[in-house]
């Protein structure tokens, strides 16, 4: 386990008064939120309201998934209106709030070093390992999940539990690729306690890492695994059953949302939907199986 570091350490003369501790927590949350706004390409903070420039993601979209229920949150769809592609997310135009070490990292190793023994959010004290990512650093295909679970936290590698085994089967048996041919990462790098959903400030604190990871790997395509990853990356709240099966744009990279393997463990009949999505990915990569 990492050494615990609260957000409100005692000062030299004793514990901080609760109001001061609350203010420090608030500042940390605002700072993380500003990181997020900067990553959406926000140009300026108007005096009366925060209005992202046209095409940028709306801040409300990172308020987390619609229902705080048991994961995964994929819901069987009712009759669907015609699927609408998510609004493309434009590239960020400023690094104002992003650690210079992150934007300067040229390799995954440098990025990992820049992240260091991360204490940027509340997830740090509870983790065993920061789960950075695994796979081919120049992969054409990247999978992005939600965040580490217990097995991943213990091993320090994404998707190694039961859902991970299913993902590995999709890659090896379905796509006829090796797990080490692709790159696998998560939206948040540290396990949320009791596998709860990551909170907006935790996502905001971690988002620059994933953004830079994607830039460094430079995949041709990203598969977003499940509601949370798809909605976070695309900055939309569209249900996964409307997002999946269609290509979306993530800063110029093609992104295919699909159902999370953990959902498939409970709903194996929906594997055919994932296979349909994966076939589109294979076609995009020019791979025949
Ligand atoms: N689920 C995820 O979203 N990511 C993991 O790494 C494991 C399970």
Short mmCIF file of C-alpha atoms and ligand atoms in Angstrom, two decimals, residues 145-149 152 158-159 163 186 260, ligand 1:
data_model
loop_
_atom_site.label_atom_id
_atom_site.label_comp_id
_atom_site.label_asym_id
_atom_site.label_seq_id
_atom_site.Cartn_x
_atom_site.Cartn_y
_atom_site.Cartn_z
CA UNK A 145 -11.58 0.69 -19.41
CA UNK A 146 -12.95 2.42 -16.35
CA UNK A 147 -10.45 1.85 -13.57
CA UNK A 148 -8.63 -0.90 -11.75
CA UNK A 149 -10.54 -3.41 -9.68
CA UNK A 152 -5.66 -5.04 -11.05
CA UNK A 158 -5.18 -3.47 -16.10
CA UNK A 159 -7.75 -6.13 -16.93
CA UNK A 163 -13.41 -9.34 -16.95
CA UNK A 186 -8.05 2.86 -17.85
CA UNK A 260 -17.73 -3.75 -20.87
N1 LIG B 1 -12.49 -3.07 -15.30
C1 LIG B 1 -11.93 -1.98 -15.85
O1 LIG B 1 -12.63 -1.10 -16.34
N2 LIG B 1 -10.60 -1.89 -15.86
C2 LIG B 1 -9.80 -2.83 -15.37
O2 LIG B 1 -8.58 -2.68 -15.44
C3 LIG B 1 -10.40 -3.97 -14.80
C4 LIG B 1 -11.74 -4.06 -14.78
#
